[in-house]
XYZ file of N, CA, C and O in Angstrom:
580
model
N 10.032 -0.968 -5.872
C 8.858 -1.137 -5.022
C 7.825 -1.968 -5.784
O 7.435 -1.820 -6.942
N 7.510 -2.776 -4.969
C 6.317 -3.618 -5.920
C 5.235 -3.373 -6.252
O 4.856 -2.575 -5.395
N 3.956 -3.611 -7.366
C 3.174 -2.433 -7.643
C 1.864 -3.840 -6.898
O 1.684 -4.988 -7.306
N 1.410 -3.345 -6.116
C 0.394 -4.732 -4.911
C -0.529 -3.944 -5.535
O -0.653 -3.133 -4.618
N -1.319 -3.523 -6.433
C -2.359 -3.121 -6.909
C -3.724 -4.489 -7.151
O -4.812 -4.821 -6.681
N -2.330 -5.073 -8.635
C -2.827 -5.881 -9.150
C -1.915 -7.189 -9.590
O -0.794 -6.818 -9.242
N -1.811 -8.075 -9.971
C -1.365 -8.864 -10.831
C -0.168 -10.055 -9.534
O -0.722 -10.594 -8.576
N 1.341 -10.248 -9.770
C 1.657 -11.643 -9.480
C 1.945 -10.952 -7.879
O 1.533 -11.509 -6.861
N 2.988 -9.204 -7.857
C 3.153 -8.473 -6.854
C 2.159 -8.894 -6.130
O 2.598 -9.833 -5.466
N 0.482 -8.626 -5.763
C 0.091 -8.222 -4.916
C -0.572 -9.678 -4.920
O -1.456 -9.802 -4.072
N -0.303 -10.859 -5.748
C -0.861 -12.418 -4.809
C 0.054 -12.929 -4.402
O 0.069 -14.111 -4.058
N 1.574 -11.710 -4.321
C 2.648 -12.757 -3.748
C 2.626 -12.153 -2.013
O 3.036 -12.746 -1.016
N 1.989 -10.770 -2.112
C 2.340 -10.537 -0.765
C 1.201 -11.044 0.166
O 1.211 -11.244 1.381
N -0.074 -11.236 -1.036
C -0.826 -11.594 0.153
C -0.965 -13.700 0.222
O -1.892 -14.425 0.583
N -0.258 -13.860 -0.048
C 0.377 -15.136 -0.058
C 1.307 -15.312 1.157
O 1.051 -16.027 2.126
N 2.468 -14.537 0.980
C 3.403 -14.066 2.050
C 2.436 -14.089 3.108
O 2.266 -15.199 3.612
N 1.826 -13.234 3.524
C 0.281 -12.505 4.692
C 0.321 -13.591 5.397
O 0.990 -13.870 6.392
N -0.828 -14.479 4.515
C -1.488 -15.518 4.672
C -0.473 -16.729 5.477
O -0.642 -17.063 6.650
N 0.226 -17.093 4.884
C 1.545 -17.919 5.289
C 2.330 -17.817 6.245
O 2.690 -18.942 6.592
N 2.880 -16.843 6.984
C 3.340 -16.350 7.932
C 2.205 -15.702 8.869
O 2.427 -15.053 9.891
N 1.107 -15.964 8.392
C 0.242 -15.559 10.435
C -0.177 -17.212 10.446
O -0.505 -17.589 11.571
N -0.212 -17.983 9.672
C -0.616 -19.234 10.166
C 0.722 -20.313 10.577
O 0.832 -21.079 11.534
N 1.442 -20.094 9.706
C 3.125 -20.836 10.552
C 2.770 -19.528 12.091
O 2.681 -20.143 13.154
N 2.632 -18.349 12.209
C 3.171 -17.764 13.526
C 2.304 -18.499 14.594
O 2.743 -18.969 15.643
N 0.446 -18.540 13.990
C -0.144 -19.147 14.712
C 0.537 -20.560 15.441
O 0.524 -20.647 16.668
N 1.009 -21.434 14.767
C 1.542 -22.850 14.854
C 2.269 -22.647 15.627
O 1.920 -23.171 16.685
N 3.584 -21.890 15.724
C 4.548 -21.659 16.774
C 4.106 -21.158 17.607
O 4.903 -21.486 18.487
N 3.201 -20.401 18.203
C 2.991 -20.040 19.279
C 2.244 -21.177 19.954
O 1.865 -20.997 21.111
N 1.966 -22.465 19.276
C 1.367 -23.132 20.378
C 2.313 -24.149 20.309
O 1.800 -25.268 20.275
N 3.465 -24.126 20.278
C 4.835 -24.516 20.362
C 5.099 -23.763 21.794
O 6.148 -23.222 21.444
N 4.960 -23.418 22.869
C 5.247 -22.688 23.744
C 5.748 -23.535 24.894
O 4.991 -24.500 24.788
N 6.491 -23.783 25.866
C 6.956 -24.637 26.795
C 6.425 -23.990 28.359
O 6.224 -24.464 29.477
N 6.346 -22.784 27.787
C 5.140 -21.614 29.760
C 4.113 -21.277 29.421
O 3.969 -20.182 28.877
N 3.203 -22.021 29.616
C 1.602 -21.830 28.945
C 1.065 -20.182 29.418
O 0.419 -19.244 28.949
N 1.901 -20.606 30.812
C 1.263 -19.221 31.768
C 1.594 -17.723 31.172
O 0.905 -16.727 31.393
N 2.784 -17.763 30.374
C 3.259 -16.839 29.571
C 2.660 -16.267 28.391
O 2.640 -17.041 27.434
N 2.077 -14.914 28.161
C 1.336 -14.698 27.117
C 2.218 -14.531 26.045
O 3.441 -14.517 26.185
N 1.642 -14.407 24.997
C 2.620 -14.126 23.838
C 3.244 -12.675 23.845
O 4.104 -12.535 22.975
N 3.050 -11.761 24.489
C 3.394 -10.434 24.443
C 4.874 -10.416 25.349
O 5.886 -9.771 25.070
N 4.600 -11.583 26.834
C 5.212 -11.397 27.863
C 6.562 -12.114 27.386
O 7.634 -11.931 27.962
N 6.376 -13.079 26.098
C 7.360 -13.909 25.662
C 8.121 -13.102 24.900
O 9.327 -13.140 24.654
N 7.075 -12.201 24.479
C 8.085 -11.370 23.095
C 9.374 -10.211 23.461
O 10.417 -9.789 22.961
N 8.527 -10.031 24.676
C 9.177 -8.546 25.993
C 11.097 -9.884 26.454
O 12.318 -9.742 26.403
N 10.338 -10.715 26.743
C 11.772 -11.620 27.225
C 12.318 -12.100 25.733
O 13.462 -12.548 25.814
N 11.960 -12.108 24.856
C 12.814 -12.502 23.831
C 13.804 -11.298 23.055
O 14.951 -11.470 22.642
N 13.012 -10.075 22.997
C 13.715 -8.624 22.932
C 14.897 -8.325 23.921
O 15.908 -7.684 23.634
N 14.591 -8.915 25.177
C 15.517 -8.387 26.311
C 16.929 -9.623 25.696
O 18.089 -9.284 25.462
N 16.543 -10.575 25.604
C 17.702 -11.595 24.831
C 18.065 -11.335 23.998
O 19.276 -11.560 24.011
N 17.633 -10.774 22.769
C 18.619 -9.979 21.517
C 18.913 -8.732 21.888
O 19.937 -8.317 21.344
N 18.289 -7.828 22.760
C 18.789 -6.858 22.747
C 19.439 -6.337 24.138
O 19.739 -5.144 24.185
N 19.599 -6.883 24.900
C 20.002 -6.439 26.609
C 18.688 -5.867 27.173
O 17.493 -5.954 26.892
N 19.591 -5.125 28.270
C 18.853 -4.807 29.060
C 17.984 -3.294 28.786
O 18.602 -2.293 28.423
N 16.841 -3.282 28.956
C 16.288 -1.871 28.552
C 15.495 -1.235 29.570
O 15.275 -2.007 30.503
N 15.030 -0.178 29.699
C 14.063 0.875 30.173
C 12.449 0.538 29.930
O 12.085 0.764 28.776
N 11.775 0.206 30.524
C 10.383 0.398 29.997
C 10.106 1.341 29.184
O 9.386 1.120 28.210
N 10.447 2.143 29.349
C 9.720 2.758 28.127
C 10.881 2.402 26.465
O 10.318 2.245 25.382
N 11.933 2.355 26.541
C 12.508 1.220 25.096
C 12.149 -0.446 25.172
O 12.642 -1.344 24.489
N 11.397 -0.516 25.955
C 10.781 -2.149 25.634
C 9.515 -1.580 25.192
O 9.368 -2.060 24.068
N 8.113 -0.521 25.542
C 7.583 0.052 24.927
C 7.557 0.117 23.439
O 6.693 -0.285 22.658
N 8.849 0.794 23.188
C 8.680 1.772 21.983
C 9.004 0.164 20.963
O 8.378 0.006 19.915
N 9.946 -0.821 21.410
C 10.189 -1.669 20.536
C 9.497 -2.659 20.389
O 9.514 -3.334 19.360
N 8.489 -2.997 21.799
C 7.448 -4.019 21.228
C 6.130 -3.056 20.695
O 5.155 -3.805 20.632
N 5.864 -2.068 20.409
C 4.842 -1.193 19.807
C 3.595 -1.519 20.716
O 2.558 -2.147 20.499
N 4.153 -0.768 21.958
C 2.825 -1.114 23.162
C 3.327 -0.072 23.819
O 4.514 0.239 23.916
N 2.021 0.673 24.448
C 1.944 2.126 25.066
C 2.775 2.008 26.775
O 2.468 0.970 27.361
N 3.420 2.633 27.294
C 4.349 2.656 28.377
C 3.764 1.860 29.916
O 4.274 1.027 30.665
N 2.141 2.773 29.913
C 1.633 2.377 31.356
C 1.501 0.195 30.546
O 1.987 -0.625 31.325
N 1.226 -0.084 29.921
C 1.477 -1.337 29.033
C 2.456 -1.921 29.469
O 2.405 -2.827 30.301
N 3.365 -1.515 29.010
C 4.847 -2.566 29.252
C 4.828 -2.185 30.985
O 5.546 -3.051 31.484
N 4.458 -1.520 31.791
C 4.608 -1.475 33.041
C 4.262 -2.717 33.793
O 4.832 -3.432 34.618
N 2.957 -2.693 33.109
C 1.740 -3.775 33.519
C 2.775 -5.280 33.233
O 2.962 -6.178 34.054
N 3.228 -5.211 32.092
C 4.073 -6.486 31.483
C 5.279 -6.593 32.458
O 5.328 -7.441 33.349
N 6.294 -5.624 32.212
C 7.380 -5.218 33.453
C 6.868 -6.276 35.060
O 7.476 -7.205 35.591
N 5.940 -5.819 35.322
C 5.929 -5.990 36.800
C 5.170 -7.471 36.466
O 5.574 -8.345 37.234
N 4.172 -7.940 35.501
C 3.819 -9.846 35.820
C 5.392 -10.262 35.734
O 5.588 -10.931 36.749
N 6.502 -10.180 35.052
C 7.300 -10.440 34.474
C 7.992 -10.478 35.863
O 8.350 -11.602 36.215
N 8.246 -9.446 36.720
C 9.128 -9.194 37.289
C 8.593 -10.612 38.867
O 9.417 -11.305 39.462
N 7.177 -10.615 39.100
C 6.464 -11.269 40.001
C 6.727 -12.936 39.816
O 6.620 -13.811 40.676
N 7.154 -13.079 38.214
C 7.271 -14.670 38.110
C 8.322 -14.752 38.040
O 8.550 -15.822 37.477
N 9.683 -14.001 38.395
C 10.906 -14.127 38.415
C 12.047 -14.236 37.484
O 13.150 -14.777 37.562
N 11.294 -13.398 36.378
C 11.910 -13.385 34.943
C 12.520 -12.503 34.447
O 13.303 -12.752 33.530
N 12.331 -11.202 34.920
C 13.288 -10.096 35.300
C 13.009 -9.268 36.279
O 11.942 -9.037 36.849
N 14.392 -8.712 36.466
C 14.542 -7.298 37.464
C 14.378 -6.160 37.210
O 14.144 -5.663 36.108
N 14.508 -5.572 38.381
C 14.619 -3.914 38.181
C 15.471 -3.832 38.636
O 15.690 -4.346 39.733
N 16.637 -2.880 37.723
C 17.625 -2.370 38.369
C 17.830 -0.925 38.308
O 17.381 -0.296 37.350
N 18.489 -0.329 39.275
C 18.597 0.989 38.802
C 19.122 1.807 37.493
O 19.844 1.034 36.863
N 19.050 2.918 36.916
C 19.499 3.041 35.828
C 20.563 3.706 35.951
O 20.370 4.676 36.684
N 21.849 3.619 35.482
C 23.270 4.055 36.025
C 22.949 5.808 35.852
O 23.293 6.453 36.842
N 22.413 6.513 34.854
C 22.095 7.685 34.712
C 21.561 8.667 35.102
O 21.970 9.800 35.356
N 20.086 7.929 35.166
C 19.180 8.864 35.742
C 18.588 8.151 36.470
O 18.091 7.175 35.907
N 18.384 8.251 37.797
C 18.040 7.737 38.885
C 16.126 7.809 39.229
O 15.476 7.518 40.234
N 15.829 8.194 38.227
C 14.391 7.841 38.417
C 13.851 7.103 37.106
O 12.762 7.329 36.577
N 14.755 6.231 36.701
C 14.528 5.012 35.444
C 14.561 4.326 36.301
O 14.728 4.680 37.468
N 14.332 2.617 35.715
C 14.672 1.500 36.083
C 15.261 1.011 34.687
O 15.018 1.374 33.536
N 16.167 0.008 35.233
C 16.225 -1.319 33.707
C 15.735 -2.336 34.130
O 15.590 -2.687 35.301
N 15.309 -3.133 32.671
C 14.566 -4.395 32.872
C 15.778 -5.276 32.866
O 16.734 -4.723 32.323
N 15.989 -6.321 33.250
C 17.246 -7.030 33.007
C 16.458 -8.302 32.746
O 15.349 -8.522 33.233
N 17.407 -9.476 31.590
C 15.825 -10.875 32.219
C 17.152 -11.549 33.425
O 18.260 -11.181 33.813
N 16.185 -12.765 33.678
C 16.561 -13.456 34.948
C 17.064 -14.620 34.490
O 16.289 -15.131 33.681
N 18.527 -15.559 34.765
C 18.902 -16.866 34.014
C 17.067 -17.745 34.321
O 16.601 -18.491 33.460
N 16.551 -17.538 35.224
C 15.342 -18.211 34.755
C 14.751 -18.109 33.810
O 14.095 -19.075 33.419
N 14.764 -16.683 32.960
C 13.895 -16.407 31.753
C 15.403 -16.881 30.725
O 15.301 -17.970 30.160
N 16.521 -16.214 30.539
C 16.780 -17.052 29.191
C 16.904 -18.924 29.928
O 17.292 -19.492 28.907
N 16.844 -19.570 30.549
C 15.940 -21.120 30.362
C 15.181 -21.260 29.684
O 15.072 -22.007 28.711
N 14.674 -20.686 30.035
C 12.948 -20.568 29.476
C 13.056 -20.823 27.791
O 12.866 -21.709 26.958
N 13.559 -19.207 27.910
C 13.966 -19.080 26.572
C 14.199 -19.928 25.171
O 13.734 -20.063 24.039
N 15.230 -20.396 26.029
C 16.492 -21.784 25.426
C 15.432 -22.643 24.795
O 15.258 -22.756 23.582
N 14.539 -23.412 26.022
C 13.888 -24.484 25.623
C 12.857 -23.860 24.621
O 12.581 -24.509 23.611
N 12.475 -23.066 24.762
C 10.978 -22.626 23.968
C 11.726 -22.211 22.018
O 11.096 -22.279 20.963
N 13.128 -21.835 22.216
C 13.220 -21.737 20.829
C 14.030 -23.207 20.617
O 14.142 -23.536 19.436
N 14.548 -24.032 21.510
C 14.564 -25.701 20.976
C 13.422 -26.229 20.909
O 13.405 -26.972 19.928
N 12.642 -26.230 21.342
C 10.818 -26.781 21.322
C 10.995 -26.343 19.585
O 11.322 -27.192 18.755
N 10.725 -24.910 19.226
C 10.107 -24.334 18.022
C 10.891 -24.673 16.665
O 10.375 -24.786 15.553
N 12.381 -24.826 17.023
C 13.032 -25.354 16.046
C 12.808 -26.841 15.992
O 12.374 -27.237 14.910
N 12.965 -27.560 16.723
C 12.722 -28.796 16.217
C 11.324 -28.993 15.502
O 11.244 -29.875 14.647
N 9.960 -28.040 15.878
C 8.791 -28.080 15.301
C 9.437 -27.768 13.822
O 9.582 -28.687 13.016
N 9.824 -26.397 13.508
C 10.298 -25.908 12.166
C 11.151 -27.468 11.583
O 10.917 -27.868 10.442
N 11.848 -28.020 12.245
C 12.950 -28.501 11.548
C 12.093 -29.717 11.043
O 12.588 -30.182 10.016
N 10.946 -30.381 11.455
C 9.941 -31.687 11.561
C 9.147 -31.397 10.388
O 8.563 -32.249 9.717
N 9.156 -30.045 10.158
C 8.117 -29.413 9.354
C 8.646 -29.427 7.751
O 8.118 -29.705 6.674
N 10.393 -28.832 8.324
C 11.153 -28.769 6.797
C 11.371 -30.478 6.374
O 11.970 -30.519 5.299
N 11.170 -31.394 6.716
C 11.349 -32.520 6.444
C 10.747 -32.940 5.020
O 11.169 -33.684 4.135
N 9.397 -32.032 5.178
C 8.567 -32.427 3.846
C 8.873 -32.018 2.988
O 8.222 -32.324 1.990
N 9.992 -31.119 2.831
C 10.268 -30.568 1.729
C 11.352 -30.966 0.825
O 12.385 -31.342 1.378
N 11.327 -30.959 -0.188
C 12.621 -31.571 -0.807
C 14.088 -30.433 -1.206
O 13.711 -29.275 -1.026
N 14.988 -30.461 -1.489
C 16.035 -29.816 -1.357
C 15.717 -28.242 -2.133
O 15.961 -27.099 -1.745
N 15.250 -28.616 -3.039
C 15.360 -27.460 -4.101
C 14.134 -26.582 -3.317
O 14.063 -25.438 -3.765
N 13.143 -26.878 -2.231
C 12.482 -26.122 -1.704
C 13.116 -25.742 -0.183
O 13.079 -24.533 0.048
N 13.664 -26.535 0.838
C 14.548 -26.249 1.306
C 15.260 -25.172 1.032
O 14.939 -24.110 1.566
N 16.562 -25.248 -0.012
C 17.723 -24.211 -0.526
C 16.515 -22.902 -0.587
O 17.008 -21.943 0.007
N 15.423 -22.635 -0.991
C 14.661 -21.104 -1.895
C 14.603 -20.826 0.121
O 14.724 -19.726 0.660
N 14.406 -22.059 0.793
C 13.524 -21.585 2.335
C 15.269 -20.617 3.006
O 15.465 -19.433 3.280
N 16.081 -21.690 3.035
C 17.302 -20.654 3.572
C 17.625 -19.717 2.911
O 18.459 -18.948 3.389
N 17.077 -19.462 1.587
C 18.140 -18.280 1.025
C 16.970 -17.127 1.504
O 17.442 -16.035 1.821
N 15.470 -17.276 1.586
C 14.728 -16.496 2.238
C 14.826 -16.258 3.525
O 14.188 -15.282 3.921
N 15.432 -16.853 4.301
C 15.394 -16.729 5.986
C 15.605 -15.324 5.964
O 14.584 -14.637 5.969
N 17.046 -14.563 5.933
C 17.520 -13.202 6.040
C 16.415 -12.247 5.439
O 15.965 -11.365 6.171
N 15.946 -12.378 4.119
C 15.282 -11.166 3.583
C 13.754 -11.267 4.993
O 13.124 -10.385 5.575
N 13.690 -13.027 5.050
C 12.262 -12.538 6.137
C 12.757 -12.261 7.628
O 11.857 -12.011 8.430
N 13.778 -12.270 8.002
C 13.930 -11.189 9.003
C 14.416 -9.821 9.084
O 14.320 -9.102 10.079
N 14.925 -9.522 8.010
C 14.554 -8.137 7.683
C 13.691 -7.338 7.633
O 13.553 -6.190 8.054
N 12.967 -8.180 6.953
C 10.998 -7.643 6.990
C 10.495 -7.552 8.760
O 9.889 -6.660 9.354
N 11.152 -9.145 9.349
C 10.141 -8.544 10.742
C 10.992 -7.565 11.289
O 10.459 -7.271 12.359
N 12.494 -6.584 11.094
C 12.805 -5.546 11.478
C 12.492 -4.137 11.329
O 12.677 -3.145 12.035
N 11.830 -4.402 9.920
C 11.826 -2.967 9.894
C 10.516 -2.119 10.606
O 10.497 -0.888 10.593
């Protein structure tokens, strides 16, 4: 565990911090559905890695309170980006499903963001490159846990 008190630990994480909310800032205005908030993008990007879910497990996994993702659920459902379907189990769930309109969407908005990333890695030279891929995995680990 790293000791973020004092010393290289705690100017590397807040280095890390710093660095990753301003690249996140950048990509989000990489966006291809303006009309789409960043929350409503994140709800359809979860439903693409992870299937189809329940409001209340799109809740618990985007860390937003239930009557919340309802509110999200139903703009979502009004611009034709997902459904409600029944839940094979218990009949007073719904599932969210997305709509081939939302992974479109999708598609283009993470080709939009990669080609931004990829325009971006240009400036870099190999030996900074190679440290950026061998970090990719450990930094999505971090945004999992």
């Amino acid at each position: 565990m790293p000791d973020l008190s004092h010393g290289d630990d705690a100017a590397a994480v807040n280095s890390l911090r710093s660095a990753v909310m301003r690249l996140s800032r950048r990509l989000k205005h990489q966006r291809v559905d303006e009309s789409l908030s960043p929350t409503e993008m994140s709800v359809l990007g979860t439903l693409s890695r992870c299937g189809s879910a329940t409001p209340g497990e799109l809740a618990r996994k985007e860390h937003v309170q239930p009557p919340s993702m309802t509110r999200i659920v139903a703009l979502l459902e009004a611009k034709g980006l997902v459904r409600l379907e029944p839940h094979p189990e218990d009949r007073r769930q719904k599932v969210v499903t997305q709509t081939e309109q939302a992974e479109a969407m999708l598609e283009e908005s993470r080709r939009k963001r990669n080609a931004f990333l990829a325009n971006l890695a240009d400036g870099l030279d190999e030996d900074e490159w190679a440290k950026l891929r061998a970090a990719a995995p450990v930094l999505e680990k971090l945004a999992h846990l």
